[in-house]
């Protein structure tokens, strides 16, 4: 039931415990306990709202930055990744296979601010040997949700 | 000019689908919340759409063999084998049709002679009765009952038989009731079929959409393979309604005759859809599993919702419909649905659209998002309060 519960919450975090219980065919108390346990153990890290910022304002900028790093003895990539993750504007940090080491997703109010953040904060860090910044121009799909409306084109009624 | 003298009176006598008026009202309202459709809300999985597109790019734009692409018939035979343990020869026992409906029509026309009686359990899909009539057959409606969870019982079947009975249409999992027939239920039916030397048209279009129970094909029971034409298709399983693709499997002697009818009326099923269907059968299991899990969650929300607001609803274990009772309202199904539509702008289908014995029930589809279903249920609840039920 844990996997099914997580799949439902991943689909819509606002399902109530009663609704989740109905959909899973278990008791409401059981759902509450399971969610509490998943939160406590850190499997569930939080609940957020998926916002299409483009329809709110046009000064919300996201960039994906490829970083190449010299790994440090003992620590590998851990320490530098944690230091980067500490910045408020950094939304995500991933260790990557392939042509570069860390993928950093940064959000900011303007292209300029994001660019300056990369130049001043990231590029200058010890161990960072190169950066490549790619700005997001448009979101078509985010977190599994399409960012454009696709109206229900079925008839109202069919047998 | 009066053209009635040119028209075939048998066709003129067919009643149009009973919900035309209702349909027209619903189409003119712009804030209708509908639970009225019989087709999935999911888009066809992208890899299946891509296979269709690729086939067009590869110039696969001509007729296929009348029976359908050999590769597709092989995949269909492989599916029937792995899923139901049934063996069909792709060369002679499989026909690819334009949706399940065409396969149903071809099977009835291949089997039914003028005056033959065809047993139709109802409530059920609306096409069987007119198709039987157009073939010159005599539909014998067998009313299934809520207390049996709308399953067909051997005793009911036996009571409906006469010397002219030839064919049983077996529509499970069932639109509109969501009823399923389990192995033990089917064993009893199969016994009657064998004892009375009858034939079965088993419409298994919802075979992959069952919840907590695996679909059993009646053709897989002892001695039944050669007494059944099994109809299935891609519309419901893979969310491919608009592609118009179905199929029939059965003994070669029957399929040969069905293929003639198909050949002269249709030539072959749409080529693009056939290529997409090969991809669906080869690589679509995971998609089906995901959609089934979504339907199951919606089903539970809907059934629970109806029961909570006092519309008693048995647990449907197949297809994607709930069939709750509206008896407490004191209205007929028609009245209930029309008033609900006018008052709360919610569209559901009167049970009587699927046979007279659907009176007292309505069909609600759960091919909608959970939030849509919740909104519809809360409007229906408001309607029940309004009418003091």
Short mmCIF file of C-alpha atoms in Angstrom, two decimals:
data_model
loop_
_atom_site.label_atom_id
_atom_site.label_comp_id
_atom_site.label_asym_id
_atom_site.label_seq_id
_atom_site.Cartn_x
_atom_site.Cartn_y
_atom_site.Cartn_z
CA UNK A 1 0.00 0.00 0.00
CA UNK A 2 3.00 2.34 0.57
CA UNK A 3 3.82 2.46 -3.16
CA UNK A 4 0.19 3.03 -4.12
CA UNK A 5 -0.17 5.74 -1.49
CA UNK A 6 2.93 7.50 -2.76
CA UNK A 7 1.74 7.24 -6.35
CA UNK A 8 -1.56 8.91 -5.40
CA UNK A 9 0.15 11.68 -3.42
CA UNK A 10 2.54 12.21 -6.30
CA UNK A 11 -0.50 12.69 -8.51
CA UNK A 12 -2.25 15.12 -6.15
CA UNK A 13 -0.88 16.10 -2.73
CA UNK A 14 -4.22 17.58 -1.76
CA UNK A 15 -6.16 14.33 -1.61
CA UNK A 16 -7.61 14.10 1.89
CA UNK A 17 -6.91 11.13 4.13
CA UNK A 18 -10.53 10.05 3.64
CA UNK A 19 -10.20 10.14 -0.14
CA UNK A 20 -6.90 8.29 -0.07
CA UNK A 21 -8.45 5.67 2.21
CA UNK A 22 -11.35 5.19 -0.23
CA UNK A 23 -9.08 4.95 -3.25
CA UNK A 24 -6.79 2.47 -1.54
CA UNK A 25 -9.57 0.47 0.09
CA UNK A 26 -8.11 0.83 3.60
CA UNK A 27 -9.08 2.70 6.78
CA UNK A 28 -8.56 6.41 7.19
CA UNK A 29 -6.47 5.92 10.34
CA UNK A 30 -4.20 3.57 8.44
CA UNK A 31 -3.61 6.25 5.79
CA UNK A 32 -2.87 8.92 8.42
CA UNK A 33 -0.37 6.64 10.14
CA UNK A 34 1.32 5.70 6.89
CA UNK A 35 1.65 9.33 5.77
CA UNK A 36 3.00 10.36 9.18
CA UNK A 37 5.54 7.54 9.03
CA UNK A 38 6.61 8.49 5.49
CA UNK A 39 7.01 12.11 6.53
CA UNK A 40 8.94 11.18 9.66
CA UNK A 41 11.31 8.84 7.87
CA UNK A 42 11.99 11.47 5.20
CA UNK A 43 10.49 9.56 2.27
CA UNK A 44 8.03 12.45 1.90
CA UNK A 45 10.14 15.59 1.91
CA UNK A 46 7.39 18.14 1.53
CA UNK A 47 4.35 19.32 -0.42
CA UNK A 48 4.48 22.17 -2.92
CA UNK A 49 2.27 23.78 -5.52
CA UNK A 50 3.10 23.40 -9.18
CA UNK A 51 2.88 26.93 -10.57
CA UNK A 52 3.07 28.05 -14.17
CA UNK A 53 5.05 31.20 -13.47
CA UNK A 54 4.95 32.21 -17.11
CA UNK A 55 1.27 33.00 -16.77
CA UNK A 56 1.90 35.08 -13.63
CA UNK A 57 4.80 37.28 -14.74
CA UNK A 58 7.62 37.16 -17.25
CA UNK A 59 10.49 37.95 -14.91
CA UNK A 60 10.83 34.54 -13.38
CA UNK A 61 13.91 32.97 -14.85
CA UNK A 62 15.21 29.42 -14.56
CA UNK A 63 18.62 28.24 -15.66
CA UNK A 64 20.21 24.83 -15.80
CA UNK A 65 23.92 25.05 -15.09
CA UNK A 66 26.41 22.35 -15.91
CA UNK A 67 29.34 22.35 -13.53
CA UNK A 68 32.60 20.50 -13.86
CA UNK A 69 34.26 19.84 -10.56
CA UNK A 70 37.58 18.52 -9.29
CA UNK A 71 36.50 15.95 -6.71
CA UNK A 72 38.16 16.32 -3.35
CA UNK A 73 39.96 13.54 -1.56
CA UNK A 74 37.72 11.73 0.95
CA UNK A 75 34.74 13.98 0.32
CA UNK A 76 34.29 13.37 -3.42
CA UNK A 77 31.53 15.66 -4.60
CA UNK A 78 29.58 15.73 -1.36
CA UNK A 79 30.99 18.84 0.26
CA UNK A 80 30.82 21.09 -2.78
CA UNK A 81 27.35 19.83 -3.67
CA UNK A 82 26.13 20.67 -0.18
CA UNK A 83 27.71 24.11 -0.33
CA UNK A 84 26.00 24.81 -3.63
CA UNK A 85 22.69 23.47 -2.35
CA UNK A 86 22.89 25.96 0.49
CA UNK A 87 22.28 28.94 -1.80
CA UNK A 88 18.72 30.17 -1.64
CA UNK A 89 18.37 30.54 -5.41
CA UNK A 90 19.44 27.00 -6.08
CA UNK A 91 16.37 24.89 -6.62
CA UNK A 92 17.99 21.52 -7.39
CA UNK A 93 21.44 19.97 -7.42
CA UNK A 94 22.08 16.62 -9.08
CA UNK A 95 25.25 14.56 -9.46
CA UNK A 96 25.39 13.50 -13.10
CA UNK A 97 26.92 10.82 -15.25
CA UNK A 98 28.38 11.87 -18.58
CA UNK A 99 30.02 15.06 -19.77
CA UNK A 100 29.82 17.09 -16.56
CA UNK A 101 29.52 16.52 -12.83
CA UNK A 102 26.84 18.61 -11.18
CA UNK A 103 23.58 19.84 -12.65
CA UNK A 104 22.39 22.94 -10.79
CA UNK A 105 18.96 24.45 -11.37
CA UNK A 106 18.78 28.09 -10.38
CA UNK A 107 15.83 30.45 -10.36
CA UNK A 108 15.95 34.23 -10.18
CA UNK A 109 14.07 37.35 -11.10
CA UNK A 110 16.11 38.32 -14.16
CA UNK A 111 18.58 36.81 -16.59
CA UNK A 112 21.13 39.30 -15.27
CA UNK A 113 20.73 38.21 -11.66
CA UNK A 114 21.02 34.54 -12.52
CA UNK A 115 24.08 35.19 -14.71
CA UNK A 116 25.74 37.20 -11.95
CA UNK A 117 25.00 34.47 -9.43
CA UNK A 118 26.75 31.95 -11.64
CA UNK A 119 29.71 34.22 -12.33
CA UNK A 120 30.23 35.42 -8.80
CA UNK A 121 29.09 32.54 -6.62
CA UNK A 122 29.41 29.31 -8.54
CA UNK A 123 32.29 29.85 -10.98
CA UNK A 124 34.53 31.13 -8.25
CA UNK A 125 34.12 28.20 -5.87
CA UNK A 126 37.14 26.07 -5.13
CA UNK A 127 37.03 22.93 -7.21
CA UNK A 128 34.72 24.30 -9.92
CA UNK A 129 36.64 24.13 -13.19
CA UNK A 130 33.93 25.23 -15.63
CA UNK A 131 30.31 26.28 -15.90
CA UNK A 132 27.85 26.28 -18.77
CA UNK A 133 24.55 28.12 -18.21
CA UNK A 134 21.42 27.26 -20.16
CA UNK A 135 18.34 29.41 -19.68
CA UNK A 136 14.91 27.85 -19.81
CA UNK A 137 12.86 29.59 -22.49
CA UNK A 138 9.57 27.80 -22.10
CA UNK A 139 8.11 25.01 -20.02
CA UNK A 140 6.00 22.52 -21.90
CA UNK A 141 5.70 20.01 -19.10
CA UNK A 142 6.80 20.10 -15.49
CA UNK A 143 6.64 17.42 -12.80
CA UNK A 144 4.61 15.26 -15.15
CA UNK A 145 2.03 17.99 -15.78
CA UNK A 146 1.55 19.56 -19.22
CA UNK A 147 1.82 23.35 -19.09
CA UNK A 148 -0.77 23.89 -21.80
CA UNK A 149 -4.47 23.20 -21.61
CA UNK A 150 -5.78 20.32 -23.62
CA UNK A 151 -9.55 20.67 -23.51
CA UNK A 152 -11.73 17.60 -23.18
CA UNK A 153 -12.85 17.17 -26.77
CA UNK A 154 -15.07 14.19 -26.10
CA UNK A 155 -18.79 14.64 -26.57
CA UNK A 156 -20.81 15.28 -23.43
CA UNK A 157 -22.54 11.96 -23.80
CA UNK A 158 -21.73 8.75 -25.59
CA UNK A 159 -22.96 5.24 -25.00
CA UNK B 1 -40.63 14.68 -51.94
CA UNK B 2 -41.72 11.85 -49.74
CA UNK B 3 -38.94 9.30 -49.81
CA UNK B 4 -40.49 6.85 -47.40
CA UNK B 5 -41.44 4.50 -50.22
CA UNK B 6 -37.72 4.07 -50.95
CA UNK B 7 -36.74 3.33 -47.39
CA UNK B 8 -36.37 -0.10 -45.89
CA UNK B 9 -39.19 -0.38 -43.33
CA UNK B 10 -37.07 -2.69 -41.17
CA UNK B 11 -34.50 0.08 -40.79
CA UNK B 12 -37.13 2.77 -40.33
CA UNK B 13 -38.60 0.65 -37.54
CA UNK B 14 -35.31 0.65 -35.61
CA UNK B 15 -35.59 2.98 -32.67
CA UNK B 16 -32.88 5.62 -32.54
CA UNK B 17 -30.77 5.66 -29.42
CA UNK B 18 -33.08 6.65 -26.56
CA UNK B 19 -31.06 9.59 -25.32
CA UNK B 20 -31.03 11.83 -28.38
CA UNK B 21 -33.15 14.55 -26.76
CA UNK B 22 -31.09 14.42 -23.63
CA UNK B 23 -27.91 14.60 -25.65
CA UNK B 24 -29.12 17.71 -27.48
CA UNK B 25 -29.88 19.54 -24.23
CA UNK B 26 -26.48 18.65 -22.78
CA UNK B 27 -24.65 19.87 -25.88
CA UNK B 28 -26.20 23.34 -25.64
CA UNK B 29 -25.21 23.98 -22.01
CA UNK B 30 -21.74 25.39 -21.59
CA UNK B 31 -21.06 24.57 -17.94
CA UNK B 32 -22.09 20.94 -17.94
CA UNK B 33 -20.18 18.54 -15.72
CA UNK B 34 -20.55 15.28 -17.55
CA UNK B 35 -20.21 11.73 -16.34
CA UNK B 36 -21.77 10.68 -19.59
CA UNK B 37 -19.10 9.38 -21.91
CA UNK B 38 -18.18 5.81 -22.72
CA UNK B 39 -14.60 6.50 -23.70
CA UNK B 40 -11.33 7.00 -21.83
CA UNK B 41 -10.04 10.48 -21.04
CA UNK B 42 -6.40 9.47 -21.49
CA UNK B 43 -4.69 10.20 -24.76
CA UNK B 44 -3.46 7.12 -26.61
CA UNK B 45 0.01 6.38 -25.13
CA UNK B 46 2.61 8.33 -27.06
CA UNK B 47 4.65 5.37 -28.26
CA UNK B 48 1.51 3.91 -29.82
CA UNK B 49 0.67 7.20 -31.54
CA UNK B 50 4.27 7.35 -32.76
CA UNK B 51 3.99 3.90 -34.29
CA UNK B 52 0.98 5.14 -36.27
CA UNK B 53 2.84 8.27 -37.37
CA UNK B 54 5.91 6.23 -38.30
CA UNK B 55 3.84 3.92 -40.46
CA UNK B 56 2.53 6.91 -42.41
CA UNK B 57 6.06 8.25 -42.85
CA UNK B 58 7.09 4.80 -44.06
CA UNK B 59 4.36 4.98 -46.73
CA UNK B 60 2.30 2.22 -45.15
CA UNK B 61 -0.79 3.87 -46.58
CA UNK B 62 -2.35 1.09 -48.64
CA UNK B 63 -4.92 -1.63 -48.00
CA UNK B 64 -3.85 -4.50 -45.82
CA UNK B 65 -5.01 -8.08 -46.18
CA UNK B 66 -8.78 -8.29 -45.63
CA UNK B 67 -8.28 -10.06 -42.33
CA UNK B 68 -5.74 -7.45 -41.21
CA UNK B 69 -1.95 -7.32 -41.13
CA UNK B 70 -0.48 -10.75 -40.49
CA UNK B 71 1.87 -9.31 -37.87
CA UNK B 72 -1.09 -7.84 -36.00
CA UNK B 73 -3.05 -11.10 -36.15
CA UNK B 74 0.01 -12.87 -34.77
CA UNK B 75 0.16 -10.40 -31.87
CA UNK B 76 -3.56 -10.86 -31.23
CA UNK B 77 -3.17 -14.65 -31.21
CA UNK B 78 -0.18 -14.32 -28.87
CA UNK B 79 -2.24 -12.11 -26.54
CA UNK B 80 -5.13 -14.60 -26.48
CA UNK B 81 -2.68 -17.36 -25.66
CA UNK B 82 -0.76 -15.61 -22.89
CA UNK B 83 -3.82 -14.03 -21.34
CA UNK B 84 -6.49 -16.76 -21.62
CA UNK B 85 -4.61 -19.87 -22.72
CA UNK B 86 -6.60 -19.84 -25.97
CA UNK B 87 -5.08 -20.98 -29.25
CA UNK B 88 -6.09 -19.21 -32.45
CA UNK B 89 -4.38 -19.57 -35.81
CA UNK B 90 -3.55 -16.06 -37.09
CA UNK B 91 -4.10 -17.30 -40.65
CA UNK B 92 -7.68 -18.47 -40.21
CA UNK B 93 -9.10 -17.72 -36.74
CA UNK B 94 -8.52 -13.97 -36.35
CA UNK B 95 -10.22 -11.01 -38.05
CA UNK B 96 -9.17 -7.39 -37.53
CA UNK B 97 -12.25 -5.17 -37.66
CA UNK B 98 -13.28 -1.53 -37.58
CA UNK B 99 -13.82 -1.36 -33.84
CA UNK B 100 -15.45 -4.09 -31.78
CA UNK B 101 -18.83 -3.06 -33.20
CA UNK B 102 -18.06 -4.17 -36.73
CA UNK B 103 -16.88 -7.54 -35.44
CA UNK B 104 -20.16 -7.90 -33.52
CA UNK B 105 -22.13 -7.03 -36.63
CA UNK B 106 -20.17 -9.44 -38.82
CA UNK B 107 -20.51 -12.25 -36.26
CA UNK B 108 -24.28 -11.78 -35.96
CA UNK B 109 -24.71 -11.63 -39.72
CA UNK B 110 -22.57 -14.73 -40.19
CA UNK B 111 -24.53 -16.72 -37.61
CA UNK B 112 -28.12 -15.51 -37.45
CA UNK B 113 -30.78 -16.58 -39.93
CA UNK B 114 -34.23 -15.05 -40.27
CA UNK B 115 -36.27 -16.01 -37.23
CA UNK B 116 -33.36 -17.24 -35.14
CA UNK B 117 -33.60 -16.15 -31.54
CA UNK B 118 -30.67 -14.37 -29.98
CA UNK B 119 -30.48 -14.00 -26.22
CA UNK B 120 -29.44 -10.52 -25.11
CA UNK B 121 -28.82 -9.96 -21.42
CA UNK B 122 -29.71 -6.38 -20.48
CA UNK B 123 -28.91 -3.73 -19.33
CA UNK B 124 -26.18 -3.83 -21.94
CA UNK B 125 -24.62 -1.93 -24.80
CA UNK B 126 -27.14 -0.52 -27.25
CA UNK B 127 -25.89 -2.02 -30.51
CA UNK B 128 -26.78 -5.69 -30.04
CA UNK B 129 -30.53 -5.41 -30.49
CA UNK B 130 -30.55 -3.37 -33.73
CA UNK B 131 -27.76 -5.50 -35.20
CA UNK B 132 -29.73 -8.67 -34.49
CA UNK B 133 -32.86 -7.13 -35.99
CA UNK B 134 -31.06 -6.02 -39.14
CA UNK B 135 -29.79 -9.57 -39.57
CA UNK B 136 -33.42 -10.77 -39.42
CA UNK B 137 -32.96 -12.35 -36.00
CA UNK B 138 -35.31 -12.09 -33.07
CA UNK B 139 -33.79 -10.47 -30.00
CA UNK B 140 -34.86 -12.17 -26.78
CA UNK B 141 -34.09 -9.81 -23.93
CA UNK B 142 -33.00 -11.41 -20.71
CA UNK B 143 -33.23 -9.00 -17.81
CA UNK B 144 -30.34 -9.32 -15.38
CA UNK B 145 -31.00 -8.17 -11.84
CA UNK B 146 -29.38 -5.91 -9.29
CA UNK B 147 -29.63 -8.59 -6.59
CA UNK B 148 -27.42 -10.82 -8.77
CA UNK B 149 -25.07 -7.90 -9.35
CA UNK B 150 -26.32 -7.93 -12.94
CA UNK B 151 -24.73 -11.28 -13.69
CA UNK B 152 -26.44 -13.76 -15.95
CA UNK B 153 -27.50 -16.94 -14.16
CA UNK B 154 -27.80 -20.41 -15.78
CA UNK B 155 -31.41 -20.70 -14.59
CA UNK B 156 -32.39 -17.40 -16.22
CA UNK B 157 -30.65 -18.44 -19.42
CA UNK B 158 -32.30 -21.85 -19.48
CA UNK B 159 -35.73 -20.31 -18.91
CA UNK B 160 -35.29 -18.08 -21.96
CA UNK B 161 -34.41 -20.87 -24.39
CA UNK B 162 -36.75 -22.06 -27.12
CA UNK B 163 -36.32 -24.29 -30.16
CA UNK B 164 -35.35 -21.24 -32.18
CA UNK B 165 -32.57 -20.10 -29.83
CA UNK B 166 -29.23 -20.07 -31.59
CA UNK B 167 -26.96 -17.48 -30.07
CA UNK B 168 -26.17 -15.92 -26.70
CA UNK B 169 -24.54 -12.50 -26.62
CA UNK B 170 -22.43 -12.35 -23.48
CA UNK B 171 -21.48 -8.74 -22.69
CA UNK B 172 -19.06 -8.94 -19.75
CA UNK B 173 -17.40 -6.93 -18.24
CA UNK B 174 -20.60 -5.01 -18.79
CA UNK B 175 -21.38 -1.54 -20.07
CA UNK B 176 -23.38 0.02 -18.33
CA UNK B 177 -23.48 -1.97 -15.08
CA UNK B 178 -19.78 -2.70 -14.51
CA UNK B 179 -20.75 -6.31 -13.74
CA UNK B 180 -18.26 -9.11 -14.32
CA UNK B 181 -18.74 -12.86 -14.69
CA UNK B 182 -16.24 -14.94 -12.76
CA UNK B 183 -15.12 -18.44 -13.68
CA UNK B 184 -17.74 -20.14 -11.52
CA UNK B 185 -20.49 -17.96 -13.05
CA UNK B 186 -19.31 -18.80 -16.55
CA UNK B 187 -19.07 -22.55 -15.86
CA UNK B 188 -22.82 -22.63 -15.29
CA UNK B 189 -23.52 -20.69 -18.48
CA UNK B 190 -21.12 -22.88 -20.49
CA UNK B 191 -22.91 -26.01 -19.29
CA UNK B 192 -26.24 -24.70 -20.60
CA UNK B 193 -24.64 -23.69 -23.88
CA UNK B 194 -23.14 -27.16 -24.41
CA UNK B 195 -26.26 -29.03 -23.32
CA UNK B 196 -28.50 -27.07 -25.65
CA UNK B 197 -25.99 -26.90 -28.50
CA UNK B 198 -25.83 -23.08 -28.69
CA UNK B 199 -23.24 -20.58 -29.83
CA UNK B 200 -21.84 -17.57 -27.95
CA UNK B 201 -20.80 -14.11 -29.06
CA UNK B 202 -18.67 -12.93 -26.16
CA UNK B 203 -18.07 -9.18 -26.20
CA UNK B 204 -14.91 -8.83 -24.12
CA UNK B 205 -13.98 -5.28 -25.07
CA UNK B 206 -13.43 -4.41 -21.38
CA UNK B 207 -11.41 -7.58 -20.63
CA UNK B 208 -8.37 -5.62 -19.45
CA UNK B 209 -10.39 -3.26 -17.27
CA UNK B 210 -11.28 -5.31 -14.22
CA UNK B 211 -10.47 -4.50 -10.63
CA UNK B 212 -9.40 -7.05 -8.05
CA UNK B 213 -10.50 -9.88 -10.33
CA UNK B 214 -9.00 -11.25 -13.55
CA UNK B 215 -11.23 -11.49 -16.58
CA UNK B 216 -12.01 -15.04 -17.68
CA UNK B 217 -13.02 -15.67 -21.27
CA UNK B 218 -15.88 -18.14 -21.64
CA UNK B 219 -14.07 -19.49 -24.70
CA UNK B 220 -11.33 -20.81 -22.41
CA UNK B 221 -13.71 -23.19 -20.59
CA UNK B 222 -14.02 -26.87 -21.48
CA UNK B 223 -15.45 -27.47 -24.93
CA UNK B 224 -16.25 -23.79 -25.46
CA UNK B 225 -13.47 -22.63 -27.78
CA UNK B 226 -15.31 -23.76 -30.89
CA UNK B 227 -18.67 -22.46 -29.67
CA UNK B 228 -17.55 -18.88 -29.22
CA UNK B 229 -16.61 -15.85 -31.20
CA UNK B 230 -14.67 -13.57 -28.86
CA UNK B 231 -14.74 -9.87 -29.71
CA UNK B 232 -12.19 -7.47 -28.29
CA UNK B 233 -10.51 -4.27 -29.41
CA UNK B 234 -8.15 -1.45 -28.71
CA UNK B 235 -10.57 1.39 -27.91
CA UNK B 236 -11.04 0.92 -24.20
CA UNK B 237 -7.85 -0.93 -23.28
CA UNK B 238 -5.39 1.43 -24.91
CA UNK B 239 -7.51 4.56 -25.02
CA UNK B 240 -7.79 4.30 -28.81
CA UNK B 241 -11.49 4.94 -29.48
CA UNK B 242 -10.92 7.18 -32.47
CA UNK B 243 -8.57 4.76 -34.21
CA UNK B 244 -11.49 2.39 -34.80
CA UNK B 245 -9.86 -0.96 -34.34
CA UNK B 246 -11.17 -4.19 -32.93
CA UNK B 247 -10.95 -7.89 -33.63
CA UNK B 248 -12.72 -11.21 -33.44
CA UNK B 249 -11.26 -14.64 -32.68
CA UNK B 250 -13.07 -17.90 -33.13
CA UNK B 251 -13.26 -21.18 -35.02
CA UNK B 252 -12.10 -20.94 -38.65
CA UNK B 253 -15.48 -22.01 -40.07
CA UNK B 254 -17.20 -18.98 -38.55
CA UNK B 255 -14.33 -16.55 -39.06
CA UNK B 256 -14.17 -17.44 -42.76
CA UNK B 257 -17.78 -16.34 -43.20
CA UNK B 258 -17.27 -13.21 -41.10
CA UNK B 259 -14.23 -12.36 -43.20
CA UNK B 260 -16.36 -12.45 -46.36
CA UNK B 261 -18.82 -9.98 -44.88
CA UNK B 262 -15.95 -7.77 -43.73
CA UNK B 263 -14.22 -8.04 -47.09
CA UNK B 264 -17.26 -6.94 -49.09
CA UNK B 265 -18.42 -4.21 -46.71
CA UNK B 266 -15.15 -2.79 -45.41
CA UNK B 267 -12.16 -4.18 -47.38
CA UNK B 268 -9.85 -3.87 -44.40
CA UNK B 269 -9.52 -2.01 -41.11
CA UNK B 270 -7.57 1.29 -41.19
CA UNK B 271 -3.93 0.57 -41.96
CA UNK B 272 -2.43 3.26 -39.71
CA UNK B 273 -4.46 2.02 -36.77
CA UNK B 274 -3.27 -1.54 -37.40
CA UNK B 275 0.38 -0.51 -37.17
CA UNK B 276 -0.32 1.41 -33.98
CA UNK B 277 -2.12 -1.65 -32.60
CA UNK B 278 0.91 -3.87 -33.16
CA UNK B 279 2.91 -1.50 -30.96
CA UNK B 280 0.10 -1.48 -28.38
CA UNK B 281 0.10 -5.28 -28.08
CA UNK B 282 3.88 -5.55 -28.07
CA UNK B 283 4.75 -2.76 -25.65
CA UNK B 284 1.56 -1.48 -24.07
CA UNK B 285 1.18 -3.63 -20.94
CA UNK B 286 2.65 -0.99 -18.65
CA UNK B 287 0.31 1.69 -20.02
CA UNK B 288 -2.69 -0.53 -19.41
CA UNK B 289 -1.54 -1.21 -15.88
CA UNK B 290 -1.18 2.52 -15.16
CA UNK B 291 -4.56 3.41 -16.61
CA UNK B 292 -6.21 0.53 -14.77
CA UNK B 293 -4.76 1.79 -11.47
CA UNK B 294 -6.17 5.26 -12.17
CA UNK B 295 -9.60 3.89 -13.09
CA UNK B 296 -9.57 1.81 -9.93
CA UNK B 297 -8.90 4.83 -7.70
CA UNK B 298 -11.64 6.82 -9.47
CA UNK B 299 -14.03 3.89 -9.26
CA UNK B 300 -13.63 3.69 -5.51
CA UNK B 301 -14.15 7.44 -5.07
CA UNK B 302 -17.27 7.33 -7.22
CA UNK B 303 -18.90 4.24 -5.73
CA UNK B 304 -18.16 5.42 -2.21
CA UNK B 305 -19.55 8.86 -3.11
CA UNK B 306 -22.82 7.47 -4.48
CA UNK B 307 -23.34 5.22 -1.49
CA UNK B 308 -22.67 8.10 0.90
CA UNK B 309 -25.29 10.36 -0.69
CA UNK B 310 -27.90 7.61 -0.61
CA UNK B 311 -27.72 6.35 -4.19
CA UNK B 312 -27.13 2.64 -3.53
CA UNK B 313 -24.44 1.32 -5.78
CA UNK B 314 -23.15 -2.25 -5.92
CA UNK B 315 -19.43 -2.57 -6.46
CA UNK B 316 -18.74 -2.61 -10.20
CA UNK B 317 -15.65 -4.69 -10.86
CA UNK B 318 -15.19 -4.11 -14.56
CA UNK B 319 -15.37 -1.53 -17.37
CA UNK B 320 -15.45 2.11 -16.24
CA UNK B 321 -19.00 2.71 -15.10
CA UNK B 322 -20.96 2.82 -11.87
CA UNK B 323 -24.66 1.97 -12.00
CA UNK B 324 -26.29 3.42 -8.89
CA UNK B 325 -29.97 3.21 -8.01
CA UNK B 326 -32.16 6.31 -8.09
CA UNK B 327 -35.26 4.55 -6.71
CA UNK B 328 -35.29 6.69 -3.57
CA UNK B 329 -35.97 9.79 -5.66
CA UNK B 330 -39.33 8.34 -6.70
CA UNK B 331 -38.58 9.41 -10.28
CA UNK B 332 -38.02 7.43 -13.43
CA UNK B 333 -34.44 7.28 -14.68
CA UNK B 334 -35.33 9.61 -17.53
CA UNK B 335 -36.92 12.19 -15.25
CA UNK B 336 -34.06 12.00 -12.81
CA UNK B 337 -31.40 12.57 -15.47
CA UNK B 338 -33.29 15.36 -17.20
CA UNK B 339 -34.01 17.23 -13.97
CA UNK B 340 -30.45 16.75 -12.78
CA UNK B 341 -29.19 18.16 -16.06
CA UNK B 342 -31.47 21.22 -15.92
CA UNK B 343 -30.99 21.88 -12.24
CA UNK B 344 -27.30 21.13 -11.61
CA UNK B 345 -25.96 20.78 -15.12
CA UNK B 346 -24.68 17.28 -14.52
CA UNK B 347 -25.00 14.79 -17.37
CA UNK B 348 -25.45 11.11 -16.56
CA UNK B 349 -27.25 8.48 -18.59
CA UNK B 350 -30.62 6.95 -17.67
CA UNK B 351 -30.33 3.19 -17.17
CA UNK B 352 -33.23 2.71 -19.57
CA UNK B 353 -30.97 3.71 -22.48
CA UNK B 354 -29.52 0.19 -22.05
CA UNK B 355 -32.79 -1.69 -21.87
CA UNK B 356 -36.11 -1.34 -20.08
CA UNK B 357 -34.75 -3.20 -17.05
CA UNK B 358 -32.30 -0.33 -16.49
CA UNK B 359 -35.26 1.57 -14.99
CA UNK B 360 -34.42 2.79 -11.52
CA UNK B 361 -30.72 3.14 -12.30
CA UNK B 362 -28.36 5.59 -13.95
CA UNK B 363 -24.98 5.09 -15.55
CA UNK B 364 -22.09 7.29 -14.45
CA UNK B 365 -18.73 6.96 -16.14
CA UNK B 366 -15.50 7.38 -14.21
CA UNK B 367 -13.42 8.27 -17.25
CA UNK B 368 -12.76 11.60 -15.58
CA UNK B 369 -10.27 13.09 -13.15
CA UNK B 370 -10.93 12.63 -9.45
CA UNK B 371 -11.57 16.36 -9.02
CA UNK B 372 -14.15 16.26 -11.83
CA UNK B 373 -15.86 13.26 -10.24
CA UNK B 374 -15.91 14.99 -6.85
CA UNK B 375 -17.48 18.11 -8.33
CA UNK B 376 -20.13 16.05 -10.10
CA UNK B 377 -20.93 14.10 -6.93
CA UNK B 378 -21.33 17.27 -4.89
CA UNK B 379 -23.73 18.68 -7.48
CA UNK B 380 -25.71 15.43 -7.49
CA UNK B 381 -25.86 15.62 -3.70
CA UNK B 382 -27.21 19.19 -3.97
CA UNK B 383 -29.82 17.93 -6.43
CA UNK B 384 -30.93 15.18 -4.05
CA UNK B 385 -31.35 17.77 -1.30
CA UNK B 386 -33.31 19.97 -3.65
CA UNK B 387 -35.80 17.21 -4.48
CA UNK B 388 -35.96 16.22 -0.80
CA UNK B 389 -34.71 12.69 -1.37
#
